[in-house]
Amino acid sequence: MLPCFTKKLFGFDCPGCGIQRSLLHLVRGEFSAAFEMYPAIYPMLLLFSFIALDRFFTIKHSNTILRVLMFTTVGAVLINYILKFI
């Protein structure tokens, strides 16, 4: 695993801390452990999957869907980050 540069440099977690371990849990099939490690993993995967599908297929209302997925993902990342410090 790559060490977190922000954590090494400043001494606190960055908004992406835990994503590598979460992806590793997903690869192993440990879906609840992946969510516990980094709850924003599922909206993020949904967003990236939609972006990939949108490249190959024309999807009706793709701009609106993309905006909703982006705001959901950013919201999940920020909520996760804020809750780490509480």
Short mmCIF file of N, CA, C and O in Angstrom, two decimals:
data_model
loop_
_atom_site.label_atom_id
_atom_site.label_comp_id
_atom_site.label_asym_id
_atom_site.label_seq_id
_atom_site.Cartn_x
_atom_site.Cartn_y
_atom_site.Cartn_z
N MET A 1 0.83 -1.18 0.00
CA MET A 1 0.00 0.00 0.00
C MET A 1 0.88 1.25 0.00
O MET A 1 1.88 1.32 0.69
N LEU A 2 0.42 2.25 -0.73
CA LEU A 2 1.13 3.52 -0.75
C LEU A 2 0.81 4.30 0.53
O LEU A 2 -0.34 4.35 0.95
N PRO A 3 1.81 4.90 1.14
CA PRO A 3 1.53 5.70 2.34
C PRO A 3 0.85 7.01 1.94
O PRO A 3 1.05 7.52 0.85
N CYS A 4 0.05 7.54 2.85
CA CYS A 4 -0.63 8.81 2.61
C CYS A 4 0.36 9.96 2.77
O CYS A 4 0.91 10.16 3.85
N PHE A 5 0.59 10.68 1.70
CA PHE A 5 1.55 11.78 1.71
C PHE A 5 1.10 12.88 2.67
O PHE A 5 1.91 13.43 3.42
N THR A 6 -0.19 13.20 2.66
CA THR A 6 -0.71 14.25 3.54
C THR A 6 -0.55 13.88 5.00
O THR A 6 -0.17 14.71 5.83
N LYS A 7 -0.83 12.61 5.31
CA LYS A 7 -0.72 12.17 6.70
C LYS A 7 0.74 12.19 7.16
O LYS A 7 1.03 12.57 8.29
N LYS A 8 1.66 11.80 6.27
CA LYS A 8 3.08 11.83 6.63
C LYS A 8 3.58 13.26 6.80
O LYS A 8 4.35 13.54 7.71
N LEU A 9 3.13 14.15 5.93
CA LEU A 9 3.63 15.51 5.93
C LEU A 9 3.00 16.36 7.03
O LEU A 9 3.69 17.08 7.76
N PHE A 10 1.67 16.27 7.18
CA PHE A 10 0.97 17.15 8.11
C PHE A 10 0.48 16.45 9.38
O PHE A 10 0.10 17.10 10.34
N GLY A 11 0.43 15.13 9.37
CA GLY A 11 0.06 14.40 10.57
C GLY A 11 -1.43 14.14 10.76
O GLY A 11 -1.85 13.69 11.81
N PHE A 12 -2.25 14.42 9.74
CA PHE A 12 -3.68 14.11 9.84
C PHE A 12 -4.17 13.52 8.52
O PHE A 12 -3.54 13.69 7.48
N ASP A 13 -5.30 12.82 8.59
CA ASP A 13 -5.84 12.13 7.42
C ASP A 13 -6.29 13.12 6.35
O ASP A 13 -6.77 14.21 6.65
N CYS A 14 -6.17 12.70 5.09
CA CYS A 14 -6.71 13.48 3.98
C CYS A 14 -8.11 12.94 3.65
O CYS A 14 -8.49 11.88 4.15
N PRO A 15 -8.87 13.62 2.80
CA PRO A 15 -10.21 13.12 2.46
C PRO A 15 -10.20 11.75 1.77
O PRO A 15 -11.20 11.06 1.77
N GLY A 16 -9.10 11.35 1.21
CA GLY A 16 -9.02 10.08 0.51
C GLY A 16 -8.41 8.95 1.31
O GLY A 16 -8.28 7.83 0.81
N CYS A 17 -8.04 9.22 2.56
CA CYS A 17 -7.43 8.18 3.38
C CYS A 17 -8.41 7.02 3.58
O CYS A 17 -9.54 7.22 3.99
N GLY A 18 -7.95 5.83 3.26
CA GLY A 18 -8.76 4.64 3.41
C GLY A 18 -9.26 4.08 2.10
O GLY A 18 -9.77 2.96 2.05
N ILE A 19 -9.10 4.81 1.00
CA ILE A 19 -9.65 4.35 -0.27
C ILE A 19 -8.88 3.14 -0.82
O ILE A 19 -9.49 2.24 -1.40
N GLN A 20 -7.57 3.09 -0.61
CA GLN A 20 -6.80 1.94 -1.09
C GLN A 20 -7.22 0.67 -0.37
O GLN A 20 -7.44 -0.37 -1.00
N ARG A 21 -7.32 0.76 0.94
CA ARG A 21 -7.73 -0.42 1.72
C ARG A 21 -9.16 -0.81 1.39
O ARG A 21 -9.49 -2.00 1.35
N SER A 22 -10.01 0.18 1.14
CA SER A 22 -11.39 -0.09 0.77
C SER A 22 -11.46 -0.83 -0.57
O SER A 22 -12.23 -1.78 -0.73
N LEU A 23 -10.67 -0.40 -1.54
CA LEU A 23 -10.63 -1.09 -2.83
C LEU A 23 -10.10 -2.52 -2.68
O LEU A 23 -10.59 -3.44 -3.35
N LEU A 24 -9.14 -2.69 -1.81
CA LEU A 24 -8.62 -4.03 -1.55
C LEU A 24 -9.70 -4.93 -0.96
O LEU A 24 -9.84 -6.09 -1.34
N HIS A 25 -10.50 -4.40 -0.04
CA HIS A 25 -11.61 -5.16 0.53
C HIS A 25 -12.63 -5.52 -0.56
O HIS A 25 -13.17 -6.63 -0.57
N LEU A 26 -12.89 -4.59 -1.48
CA LEU A 26 -13.82 -4.87 -2.58
C LEU A 26 -13.31 -6.00 -3.46
O LEU A 26 -14.07 -6.88 -3.86
N VAL A 27 -12.02 -5.98 -3.77
CA VAL A 27 -11.42 -7.03 -4.60
C VAL A 27 -11.54 -8.38 -3.91
O VAL A 27 -11.77 -9.41 -4.57
N ARG A 28 -11.41 -8.39 -2.60
CA ARG A 28 -11.52 -9.63 -1.83
C ARG A 28 -12.97 -10.07 -1.63
O ARG A 28 -13.22 -11.15 -1.10
N GLY A 29 -13.92 -9.20 -2.00
CA GLY A 29 -15.33 -9.53 -1.83
C GLY A 29 -15.88 -9.18 -0.46
O GLY A 29 -16.98 -9.59 -0.11
N GLU A 30 -15.16 -8.41 0.30
CA GLU A 30 -15.58 -8.00 1.65
C GLU A 30 -16.27 -6.64 1.55
O GLU A 30 -15.70 -5.60 1.85
N PHE A 31 -17.54 -6.65 1.12
CA PHE A 31 -18.24 -5.42 0.79
C PHE A 31 -18.56 -4.56 2.01
O PHE A 31 -18.46 -3.33 1.94
N SER A 32 -18.93 -5.18 3.11
CA SER A 32 -19.23 -4.38 4.31
C SER A 32 -17.94 -3.80 4.90
O SER A 32 -17.94 -2.67 5.40
N ALA A 33 -16.85 -4.54 4.83
CA ALA A 33 -15.57 -4.03 5.32
C ALA A 33 -15.10 -2.85 4.46
O ALA A 33 -14.52 -1.89 4.98
N ALA A 34 -15.37 -2.93 3.16
CA ALA A 34 -15.01 -1.83 2.27
C ALA A 34 -15.79 -0.57 2.63
O ALA A 34 -15.24 0.53 2.66
N PHE A 35 -17.07 -0.73 2.95
CA PHE A 35 -17.89 0.41 3.34
C PHE A 35 -17.44 0.99 4.67
O PHE A 35 -17.40 2.20 4.85
N GLU A 36 -17.10 0.12 5.61
CA GLU A 36 -16.63 0.59 6.91
C GLU A 36 -15.30 1.34 6.79
O GLU A 36 -15.05 2.30 7.52
N MET A 37 -14.45 0.89 5.88
CA MET A 37 -13.15 1.53 5.71
C MET A 37 -13.28 2.90 5.04
O MET A 37 -12.62 3.87 5.45
N TYR A 38 -14.14 3.01 4.03
CA TYR A 38 -14.31 4.26 3.28
C TYR A 38 -15.72 4.28 2.69
O TYR A 38 -15.94 3.76 1.59
N PRO A 39 -16.68 4.87 3.41
CA PRO A 39 -18.08 4.83 2.97
C PRO A 39 -18.35 5.46 1.61
O PRO A 39 -19.33 5.11 0.96
N ALA A 40 -17.50 6.34 1.15
CA ALA A 40 -17.72 7.00 -0.14
C ALA A 40 -17.32 6.12 -1.32
O ALA A 40 -17.43 6.56 -2.46
N ILE A 41 -16.88 4.90 -1.06
CA ILE A 41 -16.41 4.04 -2.15
C ILE A 41 -17.51 3.69 -3.14
O ILE A 41 -17.29 3.66 -4.34
N TYR A 42 -18.71 3.46 -2.64
CA TYR A 42 -19.79 3.04 -3.54
C TYR A 42 -20.30 4.17 -4.43
O TYR A 42 -20.45 3.96 -5.64
N PRO A 43 -20.54 5.38 -3.92
CA PRO A 43 -20.90 6.46 -4.85
C PRO A 43 -19.78 6.76 -5.84
O PRO A 43 -20.03 7.07 -7.00
N MET A 44 -18.53 6.63 -5.39
CA MET A 44 -17.40 6.89 -6.27
C MET A 44 -17.33 5.86 -7.40
O MET A 44 -17.12 6.21 -8.57
N LEU A 45 -17.52 4.59 -7.05
CA LEU A 45 -17.52 3.55 -8.09
C LEU A 45 -18.67 3.72 -9.06
O LEU A 45 -18.52 3.50 -10.26
N LEU A 46 -19.83 4.11 -8.54
CA LEU A 46 -20.98 4.37 -9.40
C LEU A 46 -20.70 5.52 -10.35
O LEU A 46 -21.01 5.44 -11.55
N LEU A 47 -20.07 6.57 -9.86
CA LEU A 47 -19.71 7.71 -10.71
C LEU A 47 -18.73 7.30 -11.80
O LEU A 47 -18.95 7.60 -12.98
N PHE A 48 -17.67 6.61 -11.43
CA PHE A 48 -16.67 6.21 -12.43
C PHE A 48 -17.24 5.21 -13.44
O PHE A 48 -16.90 5.25 -14.62
N SER A 49 -18.12 4.34 -12.98
CA SER A 49 -18.76 3.39 -13.90
C SER A 49 -19.65 4.13 -14.89
O SER A 49 -19.67 3.81 -16.08
N PHE A 50 -20.39 5.11 -14.40
CA PHE A 50 -21.25 5.88 -15.29
C PHE A 50 -20.43 6.67 -16.31
O PHE A 50 -20.79 6.74 -17.48
N ILE A 51 -19.32 7.25 -15.87
CA ILE A 51 -18.46 7.99 -16.80
C ILE A 51 -17.94 7.06 -17.89
O ILE A 51 -17.91 7.42 -19.07
N ALA A 52 -17.53 5.86 -17.51
CA ALA A 52 -17.03 4.89 -18.50
C ALA A 52 -18.14 4.48 -19.47
O ALA A 52 -17.91 4.41 -20.68
N LEU A 53 -19.33 4.22 -18.95
CA LEU A 53 -20.45 3.85 -19.83
C LEU A 53 -20.84 4.99 -20.75
O LEU A 53 -21.19 4.77 -21.92
N ASP A 54 -20.78 6.21 -20.25
CA ASP A 54 -21.15 7.37 -21.05
C ASP A 54 -20.19 7.59 -22.21
O ASP A 54 -20.55 8.18 -23.22
N ARG A 55 -18.97 7.14 -22.06
CA ARG A 55 -17.99 7.27 -23.15
C ARG A 55 -18.34 6.36 -24.33
O ARG A 55 -18.04 6.70 -25.47
N PHE A 56 -18.94 5.22 -24.05
CA PHE A 56 -19.21 4.24 -25.11
C PHE A 56 -20.64 4.26 -25.61
O PHE A 56 -20.91 3.83 -26.73
N PHE A 57 -21.58 4.72 -24.80
CA PHE A 57 -22.99 4.73 -25.17
C PHE A 57 -23.55 6.12 -24.97
O PHE A 57 -23.12 6.85 -24.08
N THR A 58 -24.55 6.44 -25.78
CA THR A 58 -25.25 7.70 -25.56
C THR A 58 -26.37 7.45 -24.56
O THR A 58 -27.24 6.62 -24.78
N ILE A 59 -26.30 8.17 -23.47
CA ILE A 59 -27.28 8.01 -22.40
C ILE A 59 -28.08 9.29 -22.30
O ILE A 59 -27.52 10.39 -22.22
N LYS A 60 -29.40 9.13 -22.32
CA LYS A 60 -30.28 10.28 -22.24
C LYS A 60 -30.14 10.93 -20.86
O LYS A 60 -30.07 10.24 -19.85
N HIS A 61 -30.08 12.26 -20.85
CA HIS A 61 -29.94 13.06 -19.63
C HIS A 61 -28.63 12.73 -18.89
O HIS A 61 -28.58 12.79 -17.66
N SER A 62 -27.59 12.43 -19.63
CA SER A 62 -26.33 12.05 -18.98
C SER A 62 -25.73 13.20 -18.19
O SER A 62 -25.11 12.98 -17.14
N ASN A 63 -25.90 14.45 -18.65
CA ASN A 63 -25.33 15.58 -17.90
C ASN A 63 -25.98 15.71 -16.53
O ASN A 63 -25.29 15.96 -15.53
N THR A 64 -27.29 15.55 -16.46
CA THR A 64 -27.99 15.65 -15.19
C THR A 64 -27.59 14.50 -14.27
O THR A 64 -27.32 14.71 -13.07
N ILE A 65 -27.54 13.30 -14.81
CA ILE A 65 -27.14 12.13 -14.01
C ILE A 65 -25.71 12.30 -13.50
O ILE A 65 -25.42 12.02 -12.33
N LEU A 66 -24.84 12.79 -14.35
CA LEU A 66 -23.45 13.00 -13.97
C LEU A 66 -23.33 14.03 -12.85
O LEU A 66 -22.58 13.83 -11.88
N ARG A 67 -24.08 15.12 -12.94
CA ARG A 67 -24.05 16.13 -11.88
C ARG A 67 -24.53 15.56 -10.55
O ARG A 67 -23.92 15.80 -9.51
N VAL A 68 -25.63 14.81 -10.58
CA VAL A 68 -26.15 14.21 -9.36
C VAL A 68 -25.13 13.25 -8.75
O VAL A 68 -24.88 13.27 -7.54
N LEU A 69 -24.51 12.43 -9.58
CA LEU A 69 -23.51 11.48 -9.09
C LEU A 69 -22.28 12.20 -8.54
O LEU A 69 -21.71 11.78 -7.52
N MET A 70 -21.88 13.29 -9.19
CA MET A 70 -20.72 14.04 -8.70
C MET A 70 -21.01 14.68 -7.35
O MET A 70 -20.20 14.60 -6.43
N PHE A 71 -22.17 15.32 -7.21
CA PHE A 71 -22.52 15.94 -5.93
C PHE A 71 -22.69 14.89 -4.84
O PHE A 71 -22.29 15.11 -3.69
N THR A 72 -23.25 13.74 -5.18
CA THR A 72 -23.40 12.67 -4.20
C THR A 72 -22.04 12.16 -3.73
O THR A 72 -21.82 11.96 -2.54
N THR A 73 -21.14 11.98 -4.68
CA THR A 73 -19.80 11.50 -4.35
C THR A 73 -19.03 12.51 -3.50
O THR A 73 -18.44 12.15 -2.47
N VAL A 74 -19.05 13.76 -3.91
CA VAL A 74 -18.35 14.80 -3.14
C VAL A 74 -18.96 14.93 -1.75
O VAL A 74 -18.24 15.05 -0.75
N GLY A 75 -20.28 14.86 -1.67
CA GLY A 75 -20.95 14.93 -0.38
C GLY A 75 -20.56 13.77 0.52
O GLY A 75 -20.29 13.95 1.71
N ALA A 76 -20.51 12.57 -0.05
CA ALA A 76 -20.13 11.39 0.73
C ALA A 76 -18.68 11.49 1.22
O ALA A 76 -18.37 11.14 2.36
N VAL A 77 -17.79 11.98 0.37
CA VAL A 77 -16.39 12.14 0.75
C VAL A 77 -16.26 13.16 1.88
O VAL A 77 -15.57 12.93 2.88
N LEU A 78 -16.96 14.29 1.74
CA LEU A 78 -16.86 15.34 2.76
C LEU A 78 -17.49 14.92 4.09
O LEU A 78 -16.93 15.19 5.15
N ILE A 79 -18.64 14.26 4.02
CA ILE A 79 -19.27 13.78 5.26
C ILE A 79 -18.38 12.77 5.95
O ILE A 79 -18.19 12.82 7.17
N ASN A 80 -17.80 11.85 5.18
CA ASN A 80 -16.88 10.87 5.75
C ASN A 80 -15.68 11.56 6.40
O ASN A 80 -15.26 11.20 7.50
N TYR A 81 -15.15 12.57 5.72
CA TYR A 81 -13.98 13.28 6.23
C TYR A 81 -14.32 14.03 7.52
O TYR A 81 -13.54 14.02 8.48
N ILE A 82 -15.46 14.69 7.56
CA ILE A 82 -15.87 15.44 8.75
C ILE A 82 -16.11 14.49 9.92
O ILE A 82 -15.71 14.76 11.05
N LEU A 83 -16.76 13.35 9.65
CA LEU A 83 -17.06 12.41 10.73
C LEU A 83 -15.82 11.74 11.31
O LEU A 83 -15.84 11.25 12.43
N LYS A 84 -14.72 11.71 10.54
CA LYS A 84 -13.47 11.16 11.07
C LYS A 84 -12.94 11.97 12.25
O LYS A 84 -12.27 11.45 13.12
N PHE A 85 -13.23 13.27 12.24
CA PHE A 85 -12.69 14.15 13.27
C PHE A 85 -13.62 14.35 14.45
O PHE A 85 -13.26 15.03 15.40
N ILE A 86 -14.79 13.77 14.40
CA ILE A 86 -15.73 13.90 15.53
C ILE A 86 -15.51 12.77 16.52
O ILE A 86 -15.28 11.68 16.24
#
